[in-house]
Amino acid sequence: EKKEEKKEEKKEEKKEDGDQKDAAKEASSEIKVAGYLNLVADFFHNFTDGLAIGASFLVNPTVGLITTLTILFHEIPHEIGDFAILVQSGFSKWSAMLLQLSTAVGALIGCLCGLAAHHVGAALTTGILPFTAGGFIYIATTSVFPELLEKSSPLQSVLQLLMMMLGIGLMVIIGMLE
């Protein structure tokens, strides 16, 4: 009887071990999907960045340079965050770097589309910058602001609001100096 009990225990242990492996495999595939979704979202995000860069150079080379620098400074922490998401999703560091680089193609395509809009018509060219700015404002108000307010103390919320007002003030000053 003891031999049979031990056999039953071993069967149950194997079954539990198999169930754990299946659960880990399922969780791993879900995480991978999140990584791929992040790549797709990053490609379209980079496309709109490129669209803004291309269209801003059509307005004025100075506006184009300012837009390019602004997007560059924005992209550095953004891409680091995306890299971390990919590594956390199960990609190797090397694969994550290559995949991040491949999403940068979206910026090149967007820039070419922004520049090509000049040949389509002035109405399209003048509509690109407000479209991309509206997209950035939408993202900020729907995802960034709620997260900032949720995880902040009242003092930190006031400081964040002051920094946003400073940023808006700097944009107004830059606009007036053009």
Coordinates of C-alpha atoms in Angstrom, one line a residue:
E1 CA 0.0 0.0 0.0
K2 CA 2.8 2.4 0.8
K3 CA 4.3 1.9 -2.6
E4 CA 1.0 2.7 -4.2
E5 CA 0.6 5.8 -2.0
K6 CA 4.1 7.0 -3.0
K7 CA 3.3 6.4 -6.7
E8 CA 0.1 8.4 -6.3
E9 CA 2.0 11.2 -4.6
K10 CA 4.6 11.3 -7.4
K11 CA 1.9 11.4 -10.0
E12 CA 0.3 14.4 -8.2
E13 CA 3.6 16.1 -7.8
K14 CA 4.3 15.7 -11.6
K15 CA 0.8 16.9 -12.4
E16 CA 1.3 20.0 -10.1
D17 CA 4.7 20.6 -11.7
G18 CA 3.2 20.4 -15.1
D19 CA 0.4 22.7 -14.2
Q20 CA 2.9 25.2 -12.9
K21 CA 4.9 25.0 -16.1
D22 CA 1.7 25.5 -18.2
A23 CA 0.8 28.5 -16.1
A24 CA 4.3 30.0 -16.4
K25 CA 4.2 29.3 -20.2
E26 CA 0.8 31.0 -20.5
A27 CA 2.0 34.0 -18.4
S28 CA 5.2 34.2 -20.6
S29 CA 3.1 34.3 -23.8
E30 CA 0.9 37.0 -22.4
I31 CA 4.0 39.1 -21.5
K32 CA 5.4 38.6 -25.0
V33 CA 2.1 39.9 -26.5
A34 CA 2.4 43.0 -24.3
G35 CA 5.9 43.5 -25.7
Y36 CA 4.7 43.2 -29.3
L37 CA 1.8 45.6 -28.6
N38 CA 4.4 48.1 -27.2
L39 CA 6.4 47.8 -30.4
V40 CA 3.3 48.6 -32.6
A41 CA 2.3 51.5 -30.4
D42 CA 5.9 52.8 -30.5
F43 CA 6.0 52.6 -34.3
F44 CA 2.9 54.7 -34.6
H45 CA 4.2 57.1 -31.9
N46 CA 7.4 57.5 -33.9
F47 CA 5.4 58.0 -37.1
T48 CA 3.6 61.0 -35.6
D49 CA 6.9 62.3 -34.3
G50 CA 8.4 62.1 -37.8
L51 CA 5.2 63.7 -39.2
A52 CA 5.7 66.7 -36.9
I53 CA 9.3 67.0 -37.7
G54 CA 8.8 66.9 -41.5
A55 CA 5.9 69.4 -41.4
S56 CA 7.7 71.7 -39.1
F57 CA 10.6 72.0 -41.5
L58 CA 8.2 73.0 -44.2
V59 CA 6.9 75.9 -42.0
N60 CA 10.4 77.2 -41.2
P61 CA 13.8 75.7 -40.7
T62 CA 14.0 77.2 -37.2
V63 CA 10.7 75.7 -36.3
G64 CA 11.9 72.4 -37.7
L65 CA 15.1 72.5 -35.7
I66 CA 13.2 73.3 -32.4
T67 CA 10.7 70.6 -33.1
T68 CA 13.5 68.1 -33.8
L69 CA 15.4 68.9 -30.6
T70 CA 12.2 68.8 -28.5
I71 CA 11.2 65.4 -29.9
L72 CA 14.8 64.1 -29.5
F73 CA 14.8 65.1 -25.8
H74 CA 11.4 63.6 -25.3
E75 CA 12.4 60.4 -27.0
I76 CA 15.4 59.6 -24.9
P77 CA 13.5 58.7 -21.7
H78 CA 10.6 57.3 -23.8
E79 CA 12.8 54.8 -25.6
I80 CA 14.6 53.8 -22.4
G81 CA 11.2 53.0 -20.9
D82 CA 10.2 51.0 -24.0
F83 CA 13.5 49.1 -23.9
A84 CA 12.8 48.2 -20.3
I85 CA 9.3 47.0 -21.2
L86 CA 10.6 44.8 -23.9
V87 CA 13.3 43.3 -21.7
Q88 CA 10.6 42.7 -19.0
S89 CA 8.4 41.1 -21.7
G90 CA 11.0 38.4 -22.2
F91 CA 13.1 39.8 -25.1
S92 CA 16.9 39.6 -24.7
K93 CA 18.7 43.0 -24.4
W94 CA 20.1 42.7 -27.9
S95 CA 16.7 41.9 -29.4
A96 CA 15.1 44.7 -27.5
M97 CA 17.7 47.2 -28.9
L98 CA 17.2 45.9 -32.5
L99 CA 13.4 46.0 -32.2
Q100 CA 13.6 49.6 -30.7
L101 CA 15.8 50.6 -33.6
S102 CA 13.3 49.1 -36.1
T103 CA 10.5 51.2 -34.7
A104 CA 12.5 54.3 -35.5
V105 CA 11.7 53.6 -39.1
G106 CA 8.3 54.9 -38.2
A107 CA 9.8 58.3 -37.6
L108 CA 11.6 58.3 -41.0
I109 CA 8.4 57.3 -42.8
G110 CA 6.4 60.0 -40.9
C111 CA 9.0 62.6 -41.7
L112 CA 8.9 61.7 -45.4
C113 CA 5.1 61.8 -45.4
G114 CA 5.3 65.2 -43.7
L115 CA 7.7 66.5 -46.3
A116 CA 5.7 65.0 -49.1
A117 CA 2.6 66.7 -47.9
H118 CA 4.1 69.9 -49.3
H119 CA 3.5 68.6 -52.8
V120 CA -0.1 67.5 -52.1
G121 CA -1.3 70.9 -51.0
A122 CA -0.8 73.7 -48.5
A123 CA -4.0 72.9 -46.6
L124 CA -2.7 69.4 -45.8
T125 CA 0.7 70.8 -44.7
T126 CA -0.9 73.4 -42.4
G127 CA -3.1 70.7 -40.8
I128 CA -0.3 68.3 -39.9
L129 CA 1.2 70.3 -37.0
P130 CA -2.1 70.9 -35.3
F131 CA -3.0 67.3 -35.7
T132 CA 0.2 66.0 -34.1
A133 CA 0.0 68.6 -31.4
G134 CA -3.5 67.5 -30.6
G135 CA -2.4 63.9 -30.4
F136 CA 0.3 64.9 -27.9
I137 CA -2.1 66.9 -25.8
Y138 CA -4.6 64.0 -25.9
I139 CA -2.0 61.5 -24.6
A140 CA -0.9 63.9 -21.9
T141 CA -4.4 64.6 -20.6
T142 CA -5.7 61.0 -20.8
S143 CA -2.8 59.0 -19.6
V144 CA -0.1 61.2 -18.0
F145 CA -2.1 63.6 -15.9
P146 CA -4.2 61.0 -14.1
E147 CA -1.1 58.9 -13.3
L148 CA 0.7 62.0 -12.0
L149 CA -2.2 63.0 -9.8
E150 CA -2.8 59.4 -8.5
K151 CA 0.8 58.9 -7.3
S152 CA 1.5 62.3 -5.9
S153 CA 1.3 64.1 -2.6
P154 CA -0.5 67.5 -2.7
L155 CA 2.9 69.3 -2.6
Q156 CA 4.3 67.3 -5.5
S157 CA 1.1 67.9 -7.5
V158 CA 1.5 71.7 -7.0
L159 CA 5.2 71.4 -8.1
Q160 CA 4.2 69.4 -11.2
L161 CA 1.5 72.0 -12.1
L162 CA 4.1 74.8 -11.7
M163 CA 6.5 72.9 -14.0
M164 CA 3.8 72.5 -16.6
M165 CA 2.9 76.2 -16.4
L166 CA 6.6 77.0 -16.8
G167 CA 6.8 74.8 -19.9
I168 CA 3.7 76.5 -21.4
G169 CA 5.3 79.8 -20.6
L170 CA 8.5 78.9 -22.4
M171 CA 6.5 77.8 -25.4
V172 CA 4.7 81.2 -25.4
I173 CA 8.0 83.0 -25.2
I174 CA 9.5 81.0 -28.0
G175 CA 6.4 81.6 -30.1
M176 CA 6.7 85.4 -29.5
L177 CA 10.4 85.4 -30.4
E178 CA 9.9 83.8 -33.8

